[in-house]
Amino acid sequence: MRRRRAACEDSMMMLFGDEPVHREPIRPADGAALVPAWLTLEQQAWLVRRFEEWTSGPVPIRSAAVRGHRMSARTVCLGRRALAEAGYSERETDSYTPDVALANYYDDDARMGMHQDKDERSLAPVVSLSIGSACTFRFGNTANRNKPYTDLPLHSGDLFVFGGASRLAYHGVTRIHPFTAPEGCGLDTGRINITMRMTGLDGWRRPRGSPVERDPGHAPAHVSSEAVNVLARPPATSRLGGSAMTTNSNDVRQLSPTCGLRVSPLTLGAITFGGAHGMEHMGHVDVDGATELLRIALDAGVTMVDVANMYSLGVAEEVLGQALASSRDFDRLLVTSKVRMVVGDGPNDGGHSRWHILDQIDKTLSRLGRDHLDLYYLHEWDGQTPLEEAMGTMDALVRSGKIRYYGVSNYTSWQLMKALMVCERHGFVKPVAQQIYYNAAAREAEYEMIPAALDQGIGSQPWSPVGMGLLTGKYRRDRQPESGARLVDGDGTDLRIPDREKVFQVVDALEDVAARSNATITQVALAWLLTRPGVTNVVVGARTAEQLTDSLGATTLTLDESDVQQISATAPPPIRYPFWHQADLASDRLGEADRSIIATTASQL
């Protein structure tokens, strides 16, 4: 197998060379264009998930028989209603409206013979997307299968369109190149090809034996050529299935410098799931609602969902587990949970004891229907259990495979440093992330927690980024929202922002930036947080699809430096000793971690 892979890689190098792929269209013929790297890896993975859904539905994928020969490529045909699901990117294309989408799957040894689309009446372009292993695509002439033709390399993510004068050109796939699918495209082997086409056959059937009558009025050649030109323009962004998929390479971040786990900027928080056992004011999202939120998040590129065993005393984990089980798509999500809070009446039903952690990890995994957690947090400090016991238990869970990574939540900086010291001394696997309470109006974490994490290579994952709704614009000086908001239905005792006037000043600044940025207040609050030193990922909760969609818009919002400074200057943390002393007398020898807070302090002197 190793020899075969090396041979395939050598042949790929000979065929495609080692030059970088550019997005400038390649035009092999009049009315045809190849655009390399049209789709991002996230978009490709999204389409692979859609393909898995299409082929598991009522219309099976099949190998069609043509003139007595069974095709090696397998196909599923999707009609008009499935076109949005096929990933058609809507843009101005002279009323170009496909009526059929074909999704083909090629095994590594599959081929597609040279053929014409003779039965289709329209000369409007075929729009073709490639995902997975690269292939050699042969694009020929309109007269026969022989030369002249051009062999084109189609890589994963490439777009190929042909119409007008090239619509009836013979074309086919002569070879699949195994082991060439890029990591992250969602396909380990084989190739998926999705084509959208305006056939002109909607409600029309050609009588057997009668000649095909082209309908030039349906899609004139000049319209087709213009459509090809528009479709061949490299997009700044694409919209697949209604979810914005940015081409920004910052869509995925490393969770921390001390681990290789890559995550999206936002994590879906499941604290609103269930709504029971004293957490009714947080939300009542049921399984159907949770499934909808997971789908929206996944389609927008979110890679992680966060829950805890104490959320509704396990009900949130149960709801999340049932929602995750509803689709194979959700297997791609990273799942994190937490342990520490009191979840029962027994003397060991809380804390960081080995007994409690081992008891709760099994119950959490059972409720979630998973055999491991991707990230497991110690939810709160336990000053009575030796840290050697807590860190040793987390180390054992990592080594057993029940958890991949772990972190700490709501630790002070000295508690974090002590935990790291214990791990260093005993050779335990170290925590890689911290969850902290942090938003534009509550910035205590900037004093020690974030600088310590920066210094030690720990990623910071803020929770309550909009202050339980205070920073969304729903709460104003002169009015409160109607029943249904968290701080109206609940007592809000877990929100520690005593100076409400400061909150309203922050909201005013967020609103000012939002108006200039054509964004919502929530989006600006989240986008600001994503600019902060050490912040690698932010947890966002939602009760409704509308709330989640609003929050997800923050990932495509870029704030100007002046916008960031305006928000930052509105509610800086008060100057505390020794920060003012260091800002005054030690600013000539500051490290990166020091500057994360000293810069803020110095601006107030």
Coordinates of C-alpha atoms in Angstrom, one line a residue:
M1 CA 0.0 0.0 0.0
R2 CA 2.9 2.4 0.8
R3 CA 4.5 1.6 -2.6
R4 CA 1.1 2.2 -4.3
R5 CA 0.6 5.5 -2.6
A6 CA 4.1 6.7 -3.4
A7 CA 3.6 5.8 -7.1
C8 CA 0.3 7.7 -7.1
E9 CA 1.9 10.7 -5.6
D10 CA 4.8 10.6 -8.1
S11 CA 2.3 10.5 -11.0
M12 CA 0.4 13.4 -9.5
M13 CA 3.6 15.4 -9.3
M14 CA 4.2 14.6 -13.0
L15 CA 0.7 15.5 -14.0
F16 CA 0.1 18.6 -12.0
G17 CA 3.5 19.8 -11.0
D18 CA 4.3 21.6 -7.8
E19 CA 3.2 25.1 -8.7
P20 CA 0.7 26.7 -6.3
V21 CA -2.9 26.7 -7.3
H22 CA -4.2 30.1 -8.4
R23 CA -7.8 31.2 -8.6
E24 CA -7.5 32.8 -12.0
P25 CA -9.9 31.0 -14.4
I26 CA -8.5 28.6 -16.9
R27 CA -10.4 28.7 -20.2
P28 CA -9.9 25.5 -22.3
A29 CA -12.6 26.5 -24.9
D30 CA -15.1 29.2 -25.7
G31 CA -17.8 29.0 -23.1
A32 CA -15.8 26.8 -20.6
A33 CA -13.9 27.8 -17.5
L34 CA -12.0 26.0 -14.7
V35 CA -11.7 28.0 -11.5
P36 CA -9.2 26.3 -9.0
A37 CA -10.0 26.4 -5.3
W38 CA -13.6 27.7 -5.7
L39 CA -14.7 26.0 -2.4
T40 CA -13.1 26.3 1.0
L41 CA -12.4 23.1 2.9
E42 CA -15.3 23.9 5.2
Q43 CA -17.6 24.2 2.2
Q44 CA -16.3 20.9 0.8
A45 CA -16.9 19.1 4.1
W46 CA -20.4 20.7 4.3
L47 CA -21.3 19.3 0.8
V48 CA -19.9 15.9 1.7
R49 CA -22.3 15.8 4.6
R50 CA -25.2 16.8 2.4
F51 CA -24.2 14.1 -0.1
E52 CA -24.3 11.5 2.7
E53 CA -27.9 12.7 3.4
W54 CA -29.0 12.6 -0.2
T55 CA -27.7 9.0 -0.7
S56 CA -29.3 7.7 2.5
G57 CA -32.8 9.1 1.5
P58 CA -35.6 7.6 -0.5
V59 CA -33.7 8.0 -3.8
P60 CA -30.8 5.6 -3.7
I61 CA -27.4 6.1 -5.3
R62 CA -27.0 3.7 -8.2
S63 CA -24.8 2.6 -11.1
A64 CA -26.7 3.4 -14.3
A65 CA -26.7 1.0 -17.2
V66 CA -25.8 2.7 -20.6
R67 CA -26.2 0.5 -23.7
G68 CA -25.9 -2.6 -21.7
H69 CA -22.8 -1.5 -19.8
R70 CA -22.9 -0.7 -16.1
M71 CA -21.2 2.6 -15.2
S72 CA -18.5 2.5 -12.7
A73 CA -19.4 5.9 -11.2
R74 CA -22.6 5.9 -9.0
T75 CA -25.2 8.6 -9.3
V76 CA -28.1 10.1 -7.5
C77 CA -30.4 12.5 -9.4
L78 CA -31.8 15.5 -7.5
G79 CA -34.8 17.4 -8.8
R80 CA -35.6 21.1 -8.6
R81 CA -36.5 21.1 -4.9
A82 CA -33.1 19.7 -4.0
L83 CA -31.1 22.3 -5.8
A84 CA -30.6 24.5 -2.8
E85 CA -29.3 21.5 -1.0
A86 CA -26.9 20.8 -3.8
G87 CA -24.9 23.9 -2.9
Y88 CA -25.9 26.1 -5.8
S89 CA -24.3 29.5 -5.2
E90 CA -26.8 32.2 -5.9
R91 CA -25.5 35.2 -7.7
E92 CA -26.5 37.3 -10.7
T93 CA -26.4 34.9 -13.7
D94 CA -29.0 36.3 -16.2
S95 CA -31.9 34.3 -14.7
Y96 CA -29.8 31.1 -14.8
T97 CA -32.0 28.6 -12.9
P98 CA -30.9 24.9 -12.9
D99 CA -33.7 22.3 -12.8
V100 CA -31.6 19.2 -12.1
A101 CA -28.6 18.4 -9.9
L102 CA -26.6 15.2 -10.4
A103 CA -24.3 14.0 -7.6
N104 CA -21.8 11.3 -8.7
Y105 CA -19.4 9.2 -6.6
Y106 CA -16.2 7.8 -8.1
D107 CA -14.3 5.0 -6.4
D108 CA -10.5 5.2 -6.9
D109 CA -10.8 3.0 -10.0
A110 CA -14.0 4.5 -11.5
R111 CA -14.1 6.3 -14.8
M112 CA -16.6 8.2 -16.9
G113 CA -16.5 7.6 -20.6
M114 CA -16.5 10.5 -23.1
H115 CA -20.1 11.5 -23.8
Q116 CA -22.4 14.3 -24.9
D117 CA -25.4 15.5 -23.1
K118 CA -27.6 14.9 -26.1
D119 CA -31.0 14.7 -24.4
E120 CA -30.8 18.1 -22.8
R121 CA -32.4 20.9 -24.8
S122 CA -30.7 23.9 -23.2
L123 CA -27.3 25.4 -24.0
A124 CA -27.1 27.0 -20.6
P125 CA -24.0 26.1 -18.7
V126 CA -23.4 23.0 -16.5
V127 CA -21.9 24.0 -13.2
S128 CA -19.7 21.3 -11.7
L129 CA -18.0 21.0 -8.3
S130 CA -15.3 18.6 -7.4
I131 CA -14.6 17.2 -3.9
G132 CA -12.2 14.5 -2.7
S133 CA -9.5 12.9 -4.8
A134 CA -8.2 14.7 -7.8
C135 CA -9.0 13.5 -11.3
T136 CA -8.1 13.9 -14.9
F137 CA -11.0 15.5 -16.7
R138 CA -11.0 15.2 -20.5
F139 CA -12.8 18.0 -22.3
G140 CA -13.1 17.5 -26.0
N141 CA -14.8 18.8 -29.2
T142 CA -18.4 18.8 -30.3
A143 CA -17.9 16.4 -33.2
N144 CA -16.6 13.2 -31.8
R145 CA -14.7 11.5 -28.9
N146 CA -11.4 11.8 -30.6
K147 CA -8.8 14.6 -30.6
P148 CA -8.6 17.5 -30.2
Y149 CA -9.3 17.4 -26.5
T150 CA -7.7 18.8 -23.4
D151 CA -6.8 16.8 -20.2
L152 CA -7.5 19.1 -17.2
P153 CA -6.6 18.4 -13.6
L154 CA -9.6 18.8 -11.3
H155 CA -8.7 19.1 -7.6
S156 CA -10.9 19.1 -4.6
G157 CA -12.8 22.4 -4.4
D158 CA -12.4 23.2 -8.1
L159 CA -15.3 24.7 -10.1
F160 CA -15.8 23.8 -13.8
V161 CA -18.5 25.3 -16.0
F162 CA -19.3 24.8 -19.7
G163 CA -22.1 26.2 -21.8
G164 CA -23.0 27.9 -25.0
A165 CA -20.6 26.9 -27.8
S166 CA -19.1 24.2 -25.5
R167 CA -22.3 22.8 -24.0
L168 CA -22.3 19.8 -26.4
A169 CA -18.6 19.1 -26.1
Y170 CA -17.7 15.4 -25.4
H171 CA -16.3 15.1 -21.9
G172 CA -15.4 12.4 -19.3
V173 CA -13.2 11.4 -16.4
T174 CA -10.3 9.2 -17.5
R175 CA -8.6 8.7 -14.2
I176 CA -9.0 9.2 -10.4
H177 CA -5.8 9.9 -8.5
P178 CA -6.1 8.1 -5.1
F179 CA -4.7 9.5 -1.9
T180 CA -5.0 13.1 -3.1
A181 CA -8.0 14.3 -1.2
P182 CA -6.9 17.2 1.1
E183 CA -7.2 16.7 4.8
G184 CA -10.4 18.5 6.1
C185 CA -12.5 18.2 2.9
G186 CA -14.6 15.5 4.5
L187 CA -13.7 12.7 2.2
D188 CA -10.8 10.3 2.8
T189 CA -11.0 8.4 -0.5
G190 CA -12.9 8.6 -3.8
R191 CA -14.3 11.7 -5.5
I192 CA -17.7 13.4 -5.4
N193 CA -18.8 15.5 -8.4
I194 CA -21.9 17.7 -8.1
T195 CA -23.4 19.2 -11.2
M196 CA -26.2 21.7 -11.6
R197 CA -27.7 22.1 -15.0
M198 CA -30.6 23.8 -16.9
T199 CA -31.8 20.9 -19.0
G200 CA -34.9 22.4 -20.5
L201 CA -36.5 19.0 -19.9
D202 CA -38.8 20.0 -17.0
G203 CA -42.2 18.5 -17.9
W204 CA -41.0 17.5 -21.4
R205 CA -40.2 14.1 -22.8
R206 CA -38.8 13.5 -26.3
P207 CA -40.8 10.9 -28.2
R208 CA -38.8 7.7 -28.9
G209 CA -36.9 8.0 -32.2
S210 CA -37.6 11.7 -32.7
P211 CA -34.7 14.2 -33.2
V212 CA -33.7 16.5 -30.3
E213 CA -35.0 20.0 -30.9
R214 CA -32.7 22.6 -29.3
D215 CA -34.5 25.5 -27.8
P216 CA -32.1 28.5 -28.3
G217 CA -34.7 30.8 -26.9
H218 CA -34.6 29.0 -23.6
A219 CA -31.0 29.9 -23.0
P220 CA -29.2 31.7 -25.9
A221 CA -25.6 31.1 -26.4
H222 CA -24.7 34.6 -25.5
V223 CA -26.6 34.4 -22.2
S224 CA -24.8 31.1 -21.5
S225 CA -21.4 32.7 -22.1
E226 CA -22.3 35.6 -19.8
A227 CA -23.3 33.2 -17.1
V228 CA -20.1 31.3 -17.5
N229 CA -18.2 34.6 -17.0
V230 CA -20.1 35.5 -13.9
L231 CA -19.8 32.0 -12.4
A232 CA -16.1 32.0 -13.1
R233 CA -15.4 35.1 -11.0
P234 CA -13.7 34.0 -7.7
P235 CA -16.2 34.7 -4.9
A236 CA -15.3 36.6 -1.7
T237 CA -17.9 34.4 0.0
S238 CA -20.3 31.7 -1.0
R239 CA -23.7 30.9 0.4
L240 CA -24.4 27.2 0.6
G241 CA -27.7 26.1 1.9
G242 CA -28.4 29.6 3.3
S243 CA -25.4 29.6 5.6
A244 CA -22.6 32.1 5.0
M245 CA -19.3 30.2 4.5
T246 CA -16.4 32.6 4.5
T247 CA -13.2 32.0 2.7
N248 CA -11.3 33.6 5.6
S249 CA -8.5 31.3 6.7
N250 CA -9.1 32.4 10.3
D251 CA -12.3 30.3 10.4
V252 CA -10.4 27.6 12.3
R253 CA -8.2 28.4 15.3
Q254 CA -5.9 26.3 17.4
L255 CA -7.5 25.8 20.9
S256 CA -4.2 26.6 22.6
P257 CA -0.5 26.7 21.8
T258 CA 0.0 23.5 23.9
C259 CA -2.4 21.2 21.9
G260 CA -3.1 20.5 18.2
L261 CA -6.9 20.7 18.5
R262 CA -8.4 23.1 16.0
V263 CA -11.8 24.7 16.7
S264 CA -14.1 27.3 15.1
P265 CA -14.2 30.8 16.6
L266 CA -17.6 30.1 18.2
T267 CA -18.8 27.1 20.2
L268 CA -22.5 26.3 20.6
G269 CA -23.4 26.3 24.3
A270 CA -26.1 23.9 25.4
I271 CA -27.0 25.5 28.7
T272 CA -30.4 26.3 27.3
F273 CA -31.2 22.6 26.6
G274 CA -33.7 20.9 28.8
G275 CA -34.7 23.7 31.2
A276 CA -35.3 21.7 34.4
H277 CA -34.2 21.3 38.1
G278 CA -33.8 25.0 38.8
M279 CA -32.5 26.1 35.4
E280 CA -35.9 26.7 33.7
H281 CA -35.0 30.4 33.2
M282 CA -32.1 29.5 31.0
G283 CA -34.3 28.0 28.3
H284 CA -36.5 25.0 27.4
V285 CA -34.9 23.8 24.2
D286 CA -36.2 20.3 23.5
V287 CA -34.6 17.6 21.2
D288 CA -36.2 19.0 18.0
G289 CA -35.0 22.5 18.9
A290 CA -31.6 21.2 19.8
T291 CA -31.3 19.4 16.5
E292 CA -32.2 22.5 14.6
L293 CA -29.6 24.5 16.5
L294 CA -26.9 21.9 15.9
R295 CA -27.8 21.9 12.2
I296 CA -27.5 25.7 11.9
A297 CA -24.3 25.7 13.8
L298 CA -22.7 22.9 11.8
D299 CA -23.7 24.4 8.5
A300 CA -22.1 27.7 9.5
G301 CA -18.8 26.0 10.3
V302 CA -19.1 25.6 14.1
T303 CA -17.0 22.6 15.2
M304 CA -17.7 22.3 18.9
V305 CA -20.7 22.1 21.3
D306 CA -20.4 22.7 25.1
V307 CA -22.5 21.2 27.9
A308 CA -22.1 20.3 31.6
N309 CA -23.4 17.6 33.8
M310 CA -25.0 20.2 36.1
Y311 CA -27.0 21.9 33.4
S312 CA -30.6 20.9 34.4
L313 CA -28.9 18.1 36.4
G314 CA -28.1 16.0 33.3
V315 CA -31.2 16.7 31.3
A316 CA -29.2 19.1 29.0
E317 CA -26.7 16.2 28.3
E318 CA -29.6 13.9 27.5
V319 CA -31.2 16.3 25.1
L320 CA -27.9 17.0 23.4
G321 CA -27.2 13.3 23.2
Q322 CA -30.5 12.5 21.5
A323 CA -30.0 15.4 19.1
L324 CA -26.5 14.3 18.2
A325 CA -27.8 10.8 17.5
S326 CA -30.3 12.1 15.0
S327 CA -27.8 12.6 12.1
R328 CA -24.4 11.2 11.2
D329 CA -23.4 14.7 10.4
F330 CA -23.2 15.5 14.0
D331 CA -20.4 12.9 14.5
R332 CA -18.1 15.6 13.2
L333 CA -18.8 17.9 16.2
L334 CA -16.4 18.1 19.1
V335 CA -18.2 17.7 22.4
T336 CA -17.1 19.1 25.7
S337 CA -18.6 18.8 29.1
K338 CA -17.7 19.6 32.7
V339 CA -17.6 18.1 36.2
R340 CA -17.4 19.5 39.7
M341 CA -20.8 21.0 40.7
V342 CA -23.1 19.2 43.2
V343 CA -25.4 17.0 41.2
G344 CA -26.9 14.8 44.0
D345 CA -27.6 14.5 47.7
G346 CA -24.7 12.2 48.6
P347 CA -21.5 13.4 50.3
N348 CA -19.4 12.6 47.1
D349 CA -21.8 14.0 44.6
G350 CA -19.7 17.0 43.9
G351 CA -16.1 18.2 43.9
H352 CA -12.9 16.9 42.3
S353 CA -12.5 13.6 44.1
R354 CA -11.4 10.6 42.0
W355 CA -14.7 9.0 43.0
H356 CA -16.9 11.8 41.7
I357 CA -15.0 12.5 38.5
L358 CA -14.9 8.8 37.4
D359 CA -18.6 8.4 38.4
Q360 CA -19.6 11.4 36.4
I361 CA -17.6 10.8 33.2
D362 CA -19.4 7.5 32.8
K363 CA -22.8 9.1 33.3
T364 CA -22.0 12.0 31.0
L365 CA -20.8 9.6 28.2
S366 CA -23.9 7.5 28.6
R367 CA -26.3 10.5 28.4
L368 CA -24.4 11.8 25.3
G369 CA -24.3 8.4 23.6
R370 CA -20.5 8.8 23.1
D371 CA -17.5 6.7 24.0
H372 CA -15.3 9.8 24.7
L373 CA -15.3 13.5 25.3
D374 CA -13.1 15.8 23.2
L375 CA -12.6 18.3 26.0
Y376 CA -13.5 17.8 29.7
Y377 CA -13.5 20.8 32.1
L378 CA -13.0 20.8 35.8
H379 CA -16.0 23.2 36.2
E380 CA -14.9 25.0 39.4
W381 CA -12.2 25.1 42.0
D382 CA -12.2 22.5 44.8
G383 CA -10.0 23.6 47.7
Q384 CA -10.6 20.5 49.8
T385 CA -9.5 17.8 47.3
P386 CA -5.7 17.5 46.8
L387 CA -4.8 18.8 43.3
E388 CA -2.7 15.7 42.9
E389 CA -5.9 13.6 43.1
A390 CA -7.8 15.8 40.6
M391 CA -5.0 16.2 38.1
G392 CA -4.0 12.6 38.4
T393 CA -7.6 11.5 37.6
M394 CA -7.8 13.7 34.6
D395 CA -4.4 12.4 33.4
A396 CA -5.7 8.8 33.7
L397 CA -8.9 9.7 31.7
V398 CA -6.7 11.1 28.9
R399 CA -4.5 8.0 28.9
S400 CA -7.6 5.7 28.9
G401 CA -9.1 7.5 25.9
K402 CA -12.3 8.6 27.6
I403 CA -11.3 12.2 27.1
R404 CA -9.0 13.7 24.5
Y405 CA -8.0 16.9 26.3
Y406 CA -9.0 18.7 29.5
G407 CA -9.2 22.2 30.9
V408 CA -10.2 24.2 34.0
S409 CA -13.1 26.6 34.4
N410 CA -13.4 29.5 36.8
Y411 CA -10.0 29.1 38.3
T412 CA -8.0 32.1 39.6
S413 CA -4.6 32.5 38.0
W414 CA -2.8 31.2 41.1
Q415 CA -5.0 28.1 41.1
L416 CA -4.3 27.6 37.4
M417 CA -0.5 27.9 38.0
K418 CA -0.7 25.5 41.0
A419 CA -2.5 22.9 38.8
L420 CA 0.2 23.3 36.1
M421 CA 2.9 22.9 38.7
V422 CA 1.4 19.7 40.1
C423 CA 1.2 18.3 36.6
E424 CA 4.8 19.3 35.9
R425 CA 6.0 17.7 39.2
H426 CA 4.2 14.4 38.7
G427 CA 4.4 14.0 34.9
F428 CA 0.6 14.4 34.4
V429 CA -0.9 15.5 31.2
K430 CA -1.6 19.2 31.6
P431 CA -4.8 21.2 31.0
V432 CA -4.9 23.0 27.7
A433 CA -7.7 25.5 28.1
Q434 CA -9.6 27.6 30.6
Q435 CA -13.3 28.7 30.5
I436 CA -13.7 32.1 32.0
Y437 CA -16.4 34.7 32.5
Y438 CA -15.5 37.5 30.2
N439 CA -17.3 40.1 28.1
A440 CA -17.0 43.8 27.1
A441 CA -18.6 44.9 30.4
A442 CA -17.0 42.3 32.7
R443 CA -13.2 42.4 32.2
E444 CA -11.8 41.2 35.5
A445 CA -10.2 38.2 33.7
E446 CA -7.8 40.7 32.1
Y447 CA -5.9 41.2 35.4
E448 CA -4.3 37.8 36.0
M449 CA -6.2 35.0 34.3
I450 CA -5.6 35.9 30.7
P451 CA -1.9 37.0 31.2
A452 CA -1.2 33.7 33.1
A453 CA -2.9 31.7 30.3
L454 CA -0.9 33.5 27.7
D455 CA 2.3 32.9 29.5
Q456 CA 1.6 29.2 29.9
G457 CA 0.1 28.5 26.5
I458 CA -3.4 27.9 27.8
G459 CA -6.3 28.8 25.5
S460 CA -9.1 31.1 26.9
Q461 CA -12.7 30.3 26.1
P462 CA -15.1 32.9 27.4
W463 CA -18.6 32.1 28.5
S464 CA -21.5 34.5 28.8
P465 CA -20.0 36.8 26.1
V466 CA -23.1 39.0 26.1
G467 CA -23.6 39.1 29.8
M468 CA -26.7 36.8 29.9
G469 CA -28.3 39.1 27.3
L470 CA -27.4 42.5 28.8
L471 CA -25.1 43.3 25.9
T472 CA -27.6 42.4 23.2
G473 CA -29.5 45.7 23.2
K474 CA -32.7 44.2 24.7
Y475 CA -32.0 45.9 28.1
R476 CA -32.0 49.7 28.1
R477 CA -31.9 52.4 30.7
D478 CA -35.5 53.2 30.3
R479 CA -37.0 49.8 29.5
Q480 CA -36.8 46.1 30.2
P481 CA -37.7 43.3 27.8
E482 CA -41.0 41.4 28.2
S483 CA -41.1 38.0 29.9
G484 CA -39.0 35.4 28.1
A485 CA -35.6 37.0 28.6
R486 CA -33.2 35.3 31.0
L487 CA -32.8 38.2 33.5
V488 CA -36.6 38.7 33.5
D489 CA -37.6 35.1 34.1
G490 CA -34.6 34.3 36.4
D491 CA -33.1 36.3 39.2
G492 CA -29.9 37.0 37.5
T493 CA -27.9 36.2 40.6
D494 CA -25.1 34.6 38.6
L495 CA -24.4 37.8 36.7
R496 CA -21.8 39.9 38.5
I497 CA -21.9 43.3 36.9
P498 CA -23.0 45.6 39.7
D499 CA -22.6 48.9 37.8
R500 CA -25.5 48.8 35.4
E501 CA -24.8 52.3 34.1
K502 CA -21.4 51.0 32.9
V503 CA -23.3 48.2 31.1
F504 CA -25.5 50.7 29.3
Q505 CA -22.4 52.8 28.3
V506 CA -20.9 49.6 26.7
V507 CA -24.2 48.9 24.9
D508 CA -24.2 52.5 23.6
A509 CA -20.6 51.9 22.2
L510 CA -21.6 48.6 20.7
E511 CA -24.6 50.1 19.1
D512 CA -22.6 52.9 17.6
V513 CA -20.1 50.5 16.1
A514 CA -22.9 48.2 14.9
A515 CA -24.6 51.1 13.0
R516 CA -21.3 51.8 11.1
S517 CA -20.6 48.1 10.5
N518 CA -24.1 47.1 9.3
A519 CA -24.2 44.6 12.1
T520 CA -26.2 43.8 15.2
I521 CA -25.1 44.7 18.7
T522 CA -24.7 41.0 19.6
Q523 CA -22.4 40.5 16.6
V524 CA -20.2 43.4 17.5
A525 CA -19.9 42.3 21.2
L526 CA -18.8 38.8 20.0
A527 CA -16.5 40.2 17.3
W528 CA -14.8 42.4 19.9
L529 CA -14.2 39.5 22.2
L530 CA -12.6 37.5 19.4
T531 CA -10.0 40.2 19.1
R532 CA -8.9 40.0 22.7
P533 CA -5.4 38.6 23.6
G534 CA -5.5 34.9 24.4
V535 CA -9.1 34.3 23.3
T536 CA -9.3 31.3 21.0
N537 CA -12.9 30.4 21.1
V538 CA -16.2 31.9 22.5
V539 CA -19.2 29.9 23.8
V540 CA -22.5 31.3 22.6
G541 CA -25.9 30.0 23.8
A542 CA -29.2 30.3 22.1
R543 CA -32.9 29.6 22.8
T544 CA -34.0 30.1 19.2
A545 CA -32.7 29.7 15.7
E546 CA -32.9 33.4 15.2
Q547 CA -30.6 34.1 18.2
L548 CA -28.0 31.6 17.1
T549 CA -28.0 32.9 13.5
D550 CA -27.5 36.4 14.8
S551 CA -24.5 35.3 16.9
L552 CA -23.0 33.3 14.1
G553 CA -22.8 36.5 12.0
A554 CA -20.0 37.7 14.2
T555 CA -17.5 35.3 12.5
T556 CA -17.8 37.3 9.3
L557 CA -17.5 40.7 10.9
T558 CA -14.1 42.5 10.9
L559 CA -13.8 45.4 13.3
D560 CA -11.6 48.3 12.5
E561 CA -8.9 49.1 15.1
S562 CA -10.7 52.3 16.0
D563 CA -13.9 50.3 16.7
V564 CA -12.0 47.9 19.0
Q565 CA -10.5 50.8 20.8
Q566 CA -13.8 52.6 21.2
I567 CA -15.4 49.6 22.9
S568 CA -12.3 48.8 25.0
A569 CA -12.1 52.4 26.3
T570 CA -15.7 52.4 27.4
A571 CA -15.4 50.1 30.4
P572 CA -11.8 49.3 31.1
P573 CA -11.0 47.3 34.3
P574 CA -10.1 49.7 37.3
I575 CA -6.4 50.2 37.8
R576 CA -5.1 47.9 40.6
Y577 CA -1.8 47.5 42.3
P578 CA 0.8 46.4 41.1
F579 CA -0.4 47.0 37.6
W580 CA -0.3 50.8 37.8
H581 CA 3.2 50.6 39.4
Q582 CA 4.4 48.3 36.6
A583 CA 2.8 50.5 33.9
D584 CA 4.6 53.5 35.4
L585 CA 8.0 52.1 36.1
A586 CA 8.4 48.7 34.3
S587 CA 6.9 49.3 30.9
D588 CA 10.4 49.1 29.3
R589 CA 10.7 45.4 29.9
L590 CA 7.3 43.8 29.5
G591 CA 6.5 40.5 27.9
E592 CA 3.6 39.5 25.7
A593 CA 1.5 38.3 28.7
D594 CA 2.3 41.5 30.7
R595 CA 1.3 43.8 27.8
S596 CA -2.2 42.2 27.6
I597 CA -3.1 44.1 30.8
I598 CA -0.5 46.7 31.2
A599 CA -1.4 48.4 27.9
T600 CA -4.9 48.8 29.2
T601 CA -3.7 50.1 32.6
A602 CA -1.2 52.5 31.1
S603 CA -3.9 54.1 28.9
Q604 CA -5.7 55.2 32.1
L605 CA -2.7 56.8 33.8

